Amino acid sequence: MNVRKIISVLEETTAEGGRPVNPAARVAFVAAVIENPWAGQGFVEDLGPGIDATASDLGALIAPRVVELLGAPVEAYGKAAIVGLNGEIEHASALIHTLKFGDHYRKATSASTLLPAVEKRGPAGVTFDVPLKHFTDATIRSHHQTFEVRVADAPHPDEILIGLAAAAQGRPQQRLAALSTEQ
């Protein structure tokens, strides 16, 4: 795995809807920009060897960093994979939609639900939204949120940006009724 850069972003929302948020709502994002393991190979039928060589190391690299950056227990989480213009969306998906990658994050957060994800192809600087859901119960509405990200110089055409997002709480000032009230 060839890592060009690691990006870390921490957002703290201290007011929402004209009211203070106390404590501040924290969302962290950590991503690695890596060389696409299938770059320059044309159509690759079996992505398995690239997954085996990359996914677990990638999860081990960024999962502890996002938890540490958040600095609080993770309550909501999500993932992102943005492939450069010379790659396939399947290349991005192959690295994040495997237990070899995701289990590092689930173990670091004691999570039990599937990680919501965004994957897309785009040029350097493309904007993308990372979906987040509650880490143990995806039906908890207060934790359904997105985190917008843009990395000015990534991904290059033969790169993939792989990221994890974590929130220490649900949406600031959330006030929707529980899903169970509609069932």
PDB file of C-alpha atoms in Angstrom:
ATOM      1  CA  MET A   1       0.000   0.000   0.000  1.00  0.00           C
ATOM      2  CA  ASN A   2       1.449   3.326  -1.069  1.00  0.00           C
ATOM      3  CA  VAL A   3       0.087   6.191   1.055  1.00  0.00           C
ATOM      4  CA  ARG A   4       0.591   9.701  -0.331  1.00  0.00           C
ATOM      5  CA  LYS A   5      -1.066  11.581   2.504  1.00  0.00           C
ATOM      6  CA  ILE A   6      -3.315  11.324   5.535  1.00  0.00           C
ATOM      7  CA  ILE A   7      -5.991  13.941   6.159  1.00  0.00           C
ATOM      8  CA  SER A   8      -7.568  14.695   9.544  1.00  0.00           C
ATOM      9  CA  VAL A   9     -10.529  17.022  10.114  1.00  0.00           C
ATOM     10  CA  LEU A  10     -12.279  17.806  13.393  1.00  0.00           C
ATOM     11  CA  GLU A  11     -15.468  19.865  13.436  1.00  0.00           C
ATOM     12  CA  GLU A  12     -17.053  21.209  16.607  1.00  0.00           C
ATOM     13  CA  THR A  13     -20.504  22.769  16.362  1.00  0.00           C
ATOM     14  CA  THR A  14     -21.137  25.151  19.254  1.00  0.00           C
ATOM     15  CA  ALA A  15     -24.466  26.620  18.074  1.00  0.00           C
ATOM     16  CA  GLU A  16     -27.299  25.328  15.909  1.00  0.00           C
ATOM     17  CA  GLY A  17     -30.669  26.888  15.177  1.00  0.00           C
ATOM     18  CA  GLY A  18     -29.674  30.000  17.101  1.00  0.00           C
ATOM     19  CA  ARG A  19     -29.121  28.008  20.296  1.00  0.00           C
ATOM     20  CA  PRO A  20     -25.946  26.878  22.013  1.00  0.00           C
ATOM     21  CA  VAL A  21     -24.824  23.277  21.700  1.00  0.00           C
ATOM     22  CA  ASN A  22     -23.238  22.257  24.978  1.00  0.00           C
ATOM     23  CA  PRO A  23     -21.125  20.276  24.914  1.00  0.00           C
ATOM     24  CA  ALA A  24     -20.085  21.062  21.362  1.00  0.00           C
ATOM     25  CA  ALA A  25     -21.104  18.456  18.794  1.00  0.00           C
ATOM     26  CA  ARG A  26     -17.933  16.774  17.521  1.00  0.00           C
ATOM     27  CA  VAL A  27     -17.395  15.045  14.171  1.00  0.00           C
ATOM     28  CA  ALA A  28     -13.999  13.684  13.099  1.00  0.00           C
ATOM     29  CA  PHE A  29     -12.832  12.488   9.701  1.00  0.00           C
ATOM     30  CA  VAL A  30      -9.573  10.756   8.831  1.00  0.00           C
ATOM     31  CA  ALA A  31      -8.626   9.614   5.340  1.00  0.00           C
ATOM     32  CA  ALA A  32      -5.669   8.056   3.601  1.00  0.00           C
ATOM     33  CA  VAL A  33      -4.941   8.857  -0.017  1.00  0.00           C
ATOM     34  CA  ILE A  34      -3.388   5.770  -1.565  1.00  0.00           C
ATOM     35  CA  GLU A  35      -2.211   4.590  -4.930  1.00  0.00           C
ATOM     36  CA  ASN A  36      -5.003   2.595  -6.572  1.00  0.00           C
ATOM     37  CA  PRO A  37      -3.756  -1.016  -6.329  1.00  0.00           C
ATOM     38  CA  TRP A  38      -5.308  -1.777  -9.734  1.00  0.00           C
ATOM     39  CA  ALA A  39      -4.036   1.355 -11.537  1.00  0.00           C
ATOM     40  CA  GLY A  40      -2.725   0.781 -15.041  1.00  0.00           C
ATOM     41  CA  GLN A  41      -3.859  -2.855 -15.213  1.00  0.00           C
ATOM     42  CA  GLY A  42      -6.946  -2.421 -17.375  1.00  0.00           C
ATOM     43  CA  PHE A  43     -10.012  -4.391 -16.330  1.00  0.00           C
ATOM     44  CA  VAL A  44      -9.069  -6.705 -13.455  1.00  0.00           C
ATOM     45  CA  GLU A  45     -11.476  -9.615 -13.088  1.00  0.00           C
ATOM     46  CA  ASP A  46     -10.287 -10.802  -9.658  1.00  0.00           C
ATOM     47  CA  LEU A  47      -9.893  -7.942  -7.194  1.00  0.00           C
ATOM     48  CA  GLY A  48      -9.137 -10.356  -4.334  1.00  0.00           C
ATOM     49  CA  PRO A  49      -5.335 -10.087  -4.334  1.00  0.00           C
ATOM     50  CA  GLY A  50      -5.493  -6.271  -4.201  1.00  0.00           C
ATOM     51  CA  ILE A  51      -8.053  -6.422  -1.402  1.00  0.00           C
ATOM     52  CA  ASP A  52      -5.902  -8.888   0.552  1.00  0.00           C
ATOM     53  CA  ALA A  53      -2.791  -6.731   0.105  1.00  0.00           C
ATOM     54  CA  THR A  54      -4.464  -3.433   1.068  1.00  0.00           C
ATOM     55  CA  ALA A  55      -7.795  -3.467   2.937  1.00  0.00           C
ATOM     56  CA  SER A  56      -6.733  -4.705   6.366  1.00  0.00           C
ATOM     57  CA  ASP A  57      -3.645  -2.483   6.559  1.00  0.00           C
ATOM     58  CA  LEU A  58      -5.755   0.493   5.506  1.00  0.00           C
ATOM     59  CA  GLY A  59      -8.358  -0.164   8.210  1.00  0.00           C
ATOM     60  CA  ALA A  60      -5.632  -0.620  10.810  1.00  0.00           C
ATOM     61  CA  LEU A  61      -4.062   2.688   9.747  1.00  0.00           C
ATOM     62  CA  ILE A  62      -7.072   4.990   9.890  1.00  0.00           C
ATOM     63  CA  ALA A  63      -9.558   3.426  12.366  1.00  0.00           C
ATOM     64  CA  PRO A  64      -7.572   4.233  15.522  1.00  0.00           C
ATOM     65  CA  ARG A  65      -6.741   7.709  14.211  1.00  0.00           C
ATOM     66  CA  VAL A  66     -10.360   8.782  13.761  1.00  0.00           C
ATOM     67  CA  VAL A  67     -11.297   7.469  17.218  1.00  0.00           C
ATOM     68  CA  GLU A  68      -8.354   9.312  18.775  1.00  0.00           C
ATOM     69  CA  LEU A  69      -9.086  12.527  16.858  1.00  0.00           C
ATOM     70  CA  LEU A  70     -12.716  12.522  18.009  1.00  0.00           C
ATOM     71  CA  GLY A  71     -11.526  12.444  21.616  1.00  0.00           C
ATOM     72  CA  ALA A  72     -14.846  11.080  22.877  1.00  0.00           C
ATOM     73  CA  PRO A  73     -16.769   7.818  22.618  1.00  0.00           C
ATOM     74  CA  VAL A  74     -18.013   7.200  19.068  1.00  0.00           C
ATOM     75  CA  GLU A  75     -21.809   7.138  18.759  1.00  0.00           C
ATOM     76  CA  ALA A  76     -22.174   7.444  14.973  1.00  0.00           C
ATOM     77  CA  TYR A  77     -19.918   6.369  12.161  1.00  0.00           C
ATOM     78  CA  GLY A  78     -19.506   6.062   8.407  1.00  0.00           C
ATOM     79  CA  LYS A  79     -16.993   5.504   5.637  1.00  0.00           C
ATOM     80  CA  ALA A  80     -16.033   6.886   2.240  1.00  0.00           C
ATOM     81  CA  ALA A  81     -14.113   5.709  -0.814  1.00  0.00           C
ATOM     82  CA  ILE A  82     -13.461   8.140  -3.658  1.00  0.00           C
ATOM     83  CA  VAL A  83     -11.589   6.764  -6.659  1.00  0.00           C
ATOM     84  CA  GLY A  84      -9.699   8.976  -9.097  1.00  0.00           C
ATOM     85  CA  LEU A  85     -10.816   9.361 -12.697  1.00  0.00           C
ATOM     86  CA  ASN A  86      -8.654   6.509 -14.043  1.00  0.00           C
ATOM     87  CA  GLY A  87     -10.190   3.996 -11.631  1.00  0.00           C
ATOM     88  CA  GLU A  88     -13.481   2.192 -11.288  1.00  0.00           C
ATOM     89  CA  ILE A  89     -15.984   2.759  -8.499  1.00  0.00           C
ATOM     90  CA  GLU A  90     -15.609  -0.984  -7.901  1.00  0.00           C
ATOM     91  CA  HIS A  91     -11.963  -0.382  -6.932  1.00  0.00           C
ATOM     92  CA  ALA A  92     -13.079   1.980  -4.170  1.00  0.00           C
ATOM     93  CA  SER A  93     -15.881  -0.340  -3.075  1.00  0.00           C
ATOM     94  CA  ALA A  94     -13.572  -3.343  -3.001  1.00  0.00           C
ATOM     95  CA  LEU A  95     -11.413  -1.796  -0.295  1.00  0.00           C
ATOM     96  CA  ILE A  96     -14.156  -0.649   2.079  1.00  0.00           C
ATOM     97  CA  HIS A  97     -16.846  -3.306   1.653  1.00  0.00           C
ATOM     98  CA  THR A  98     -14.874  -6.091   3.275  1.00  0.00           C
ATOM     99  CA  LEU A  99     -14.585  -7.185   6.882  1.00  0.00           C
ATOM    100  CA  LYS A 100     -10.820  -6.924   6.453  1.00  0.00           C
ATOM    101  CA  PHE A 101     -11.274  -3.152   6.408  1.00  0.00           C
ATOM    102  CA  GLY A 102     -14.443  -2.501   8.416  1.00  0.00           C
ATOM    103  CA  ASP A 103     -13.749  -4.786  11.364  1.00  0.00           C
ATOM    104  CA  HIS A 104     -10.854  -2.562  12.451  1.00  0.00           C
ATOM    105  CA  TYR A 105     -13.333   0.284  12.904  1.00  0.00           C
ATOM    106  CA  ARG A 106     -16.076  -1.831  14.463  1.00  0.00           C
ATOM    107  CA  LYS A 107     -13.595  -3.231  17.009  1.00  0.00           C
ATOM    108  CA  ALA A 108     -12.156   0.224  17.795  1.00  0.00           C
ATOM    109  CA  THR A 109     -15.662   1.554  18.498  1.00  0.00           C
ATOM    110  CA  SER A 110     -17.362  -1.594  19.879  1.00  0.00           C
ATOM    111  CA  ALA A 111     -19.884  -1.159  17.068  1.00  0.00           C
ATOM    112  CA  SER A 112     -22.325  -3.765  15.876  1.00  0.00           C
ATOM    113  CA  THR A 113     -24.021  -2.292  12.797  1.00  0.00           C
ATOM    114  CA  LEU A 114     -22.884  -2.093   9.205  1.00  0.00           C
ATOM    115  CA  LEU A 115     -20.976   1.043   8.298  1.00  0.00           C
ATOM    116  CA  PRO A 116     -22.933   3.355   5.990  1.00  0.00           C
ATOM    117  CA  ALA A 117     -20.850   4.365   2.999  1.00  0.00           C
ATOM    118  CA  VAL A 118     -20.377   6.685   0.076  1.00  0.00           C
ATOM    119  CA  GLU A 119     -18.346   5.663  -2.920  1.00  0.00           C
ATOM    120  CA  LYS A 120     -17.875   7.595  -6.114  1.00  0.00           C
ATOM    121  CA  ARG A 121     -15.401   8.494  -8.833  1.00  0.00           C
ATOM    122  CA  GLY A 122     -14.202  12.053  -9.132  1.00  0.00           C
ATOM    123  CA  PRO A 123     -11.353  14.462  -9.782  1.00  0.00           C
ATOM    124  CA  ALA A 124      -9.084  15.962  -7.158  1.00  0.00           C
ATOM    125  CA  GLY A 125     -11.115  18.281  -4.974  1.00  0.00           C
ATOM    126  CA  VAL A 126     -14.449  16.532  -5.502  1.00  0.00           C
ATOM    127  CA  THR A 127     -16.917  17.155  -2.684  1.00  0.00           C
ATOM    128  CA  PHE A 128     -18.588  14.152  -1.070  1.00  0.00           C
ATOM    129  CA  ASP A 129     -20.904  13.511   1.871  1.00  0.00           C
ATOM    130  CA  VAL A 130     -20.072  10.749   4.344  1.00  0.00           C
ATOM    131  CA  PRO A 131     -23.268   9.252   5.803  1.00  0.00           C
ATOM    132  CA  LEU A 132     -23.234   8.466   9.531  1.00  0.00           C
ATOM    133  CA  LYS A 133     -25.559   6.260  11.548  1.00  0.00           C
ATOM    134  CA  HIS A 134     -25.659   5.086  15.146  1.00  0.00           C
ATOM    135  CA  PHE A 135     -22.918   2.573  15.836  1.00  0.00           C
ATOM    136  CA  THR A 136     -25.146  -0.093  17.421  1.00  0.00           C
ATOM    137  CA  ASP A 137     -28.640   0.633  16.095  1.00  0.00           C
ATOM    138  CA  ALA A 138     -29.113   2.055  12.603  1.00  0.00           C
ATOM    139  CA  THR A 139     -32.762   2.902  13.379  1.00  0.00           C
ATOM    140  CA  ILE A 140     -31.872   5.622  15.905  1.00  0.00           C
ATOM    141  CA  ARG A 141     -32.895   8.697  13.903  1.00  0.00           C
ATOM    142  CA  SER A 142     -30.978  11.259  15.932  1.00  0.00           C
ATOM    143  CA  HIS A 143     -27.687   9.888  14.652  1.00  0.00           C
ATOM    144  CA  HIS A 144     -28.550   9.905  10.920  1.00  0.00           C
ATOM    145  CA  GLN A 145     -26.356  12.694   9.604  1.00  0.00           C
ATOM    146  CA  THR A 146     -23.780  13.474   6.928  1.00  0.00           C
ATOM    147  CA  PHE A 147     -20.382  15.081   6.997  1.00  0.00           C
ATOM    148  CA  GLU A 148     -19.248  17.009   3.924  1.00  0.00           C
ATOM    149  CA  VAL A 149     -15.615  16.598   2.880  1.00  0.00           C
ATOM    150  CA  ARG A 150     -13.380  18.001   0.157  1.00  0.00           C
ATOM    151  CA  VAL A 151      -9.634  17.389  -0.170  1.00  0.00           C
ATOM    152  CA  ALA A 152      -8.200  19.953  -2.584  1.00  0.00           C
ATOM    153  CA  ASP A 153      -5.553  17.726  -4.176  1.00  0.00           C
ATOM    154  CA  ALA A 154      -7.053  14.249  -3.907  1.00  0.00           C
ATOM    155  CA  PRO A 155      -7.674  11.857  -5.363  1.00  0.00           C
ATOM    156  CA  HIS A 156      -5.268  12.035  -8.289  1.00  0.00           C
ATOM    157  CA  PRO A 157      -6.430  10.004 -11.330  1.00  0.00           C
ATOM    158  CA  ASP A 158      -4.646   6.813 -10.152  1.00  0.00           C
ATOM    159  CA  GLU A 159      -5.453   7.190  -6.446  1.00  0.00           C
ATOM    160  CA  ILE A 160      -8.204   6.290  -4.009  1.00  0.00           C
ATOM    161  CA  LEU A 161      -9.177   8.375  -0.997  1.00  0.00           C
ATOM    162  CA  ILE A 162     -10.435   6.113   1.803  1.00  0.00           C
ATOM    163  CA  GLY A 163     -11.913   7.764   4.887  1.00  0.00           C
ATOM    164  CA  LEU A 164     -13.736   7.147   8.139  1.00  0.00           C
ATOM    165  CA  ALA A 165     -16.002   9.580   9.960  1.00  0.00           C
ATOM    166  CA  ALA A 166     -17.083   9.498  13.601  1.00  0.00           C
ATOM    167  CA  ALA A 167     -19.481  11.579  15.684  1.00  0.00           C
ATOM    168  CA  ALA A 168     -19.652  11.757  19.451  1.00  0.00           C
ATOM    169  CA  GLN A 169     -23.411  12.362  19.373  1.00  0.00           C
ATOM    170  CA  GLY A 170     -26.425  12.684  17.121  1.00  0.00           C
ATOM    171  CA  ARG A 171     -27.320  15.812  15.181  1.00  0.00           C
ATOM    172  CA  PRO A 172     -27.149  19.026  17.194  1.00  0.00           C
ATOM    173  CA  GLN A 173     -30.634  20.054  18.427  1.00  0.00           C
ATOM    174  CA  GLN A 174     -32.233  16.887  17.034  1.00  0.00           C
ATOM    175  CA  ARG A 175     -35.853  16.533  18.026  1.00  0.00           C
ATOM    176  CA  LEU A 176     -37.459  13.902  15.789  1.00  0.00           C
ATOM    177  CA  ALA A 177     -39.535  11.276  17.513  1.00  0.00           C
ATOM    178  CA  ALA A 178     -38.125   7.755  17.719  1.00  0.00           C
ATOM    179  CA  LEU A 179     -38.896   5.487  14.787  1.00  0.00           C
ATOM    180  CA  SER A 180     -40.881   3.250  17.142  1.00  0.00           C
ATOM    181  CA  THR A 181     -43.521   5.999  17.512  1.00  0.00           C
ATOM    182  CA  GLU A 182     -44.523   5.449  13.865  1.00  0.00           C
ATOM    183  CA  GLN A 183     -44.740   1.678  13.930  1.00  0.00           C
TER     184      GLN A 183
END
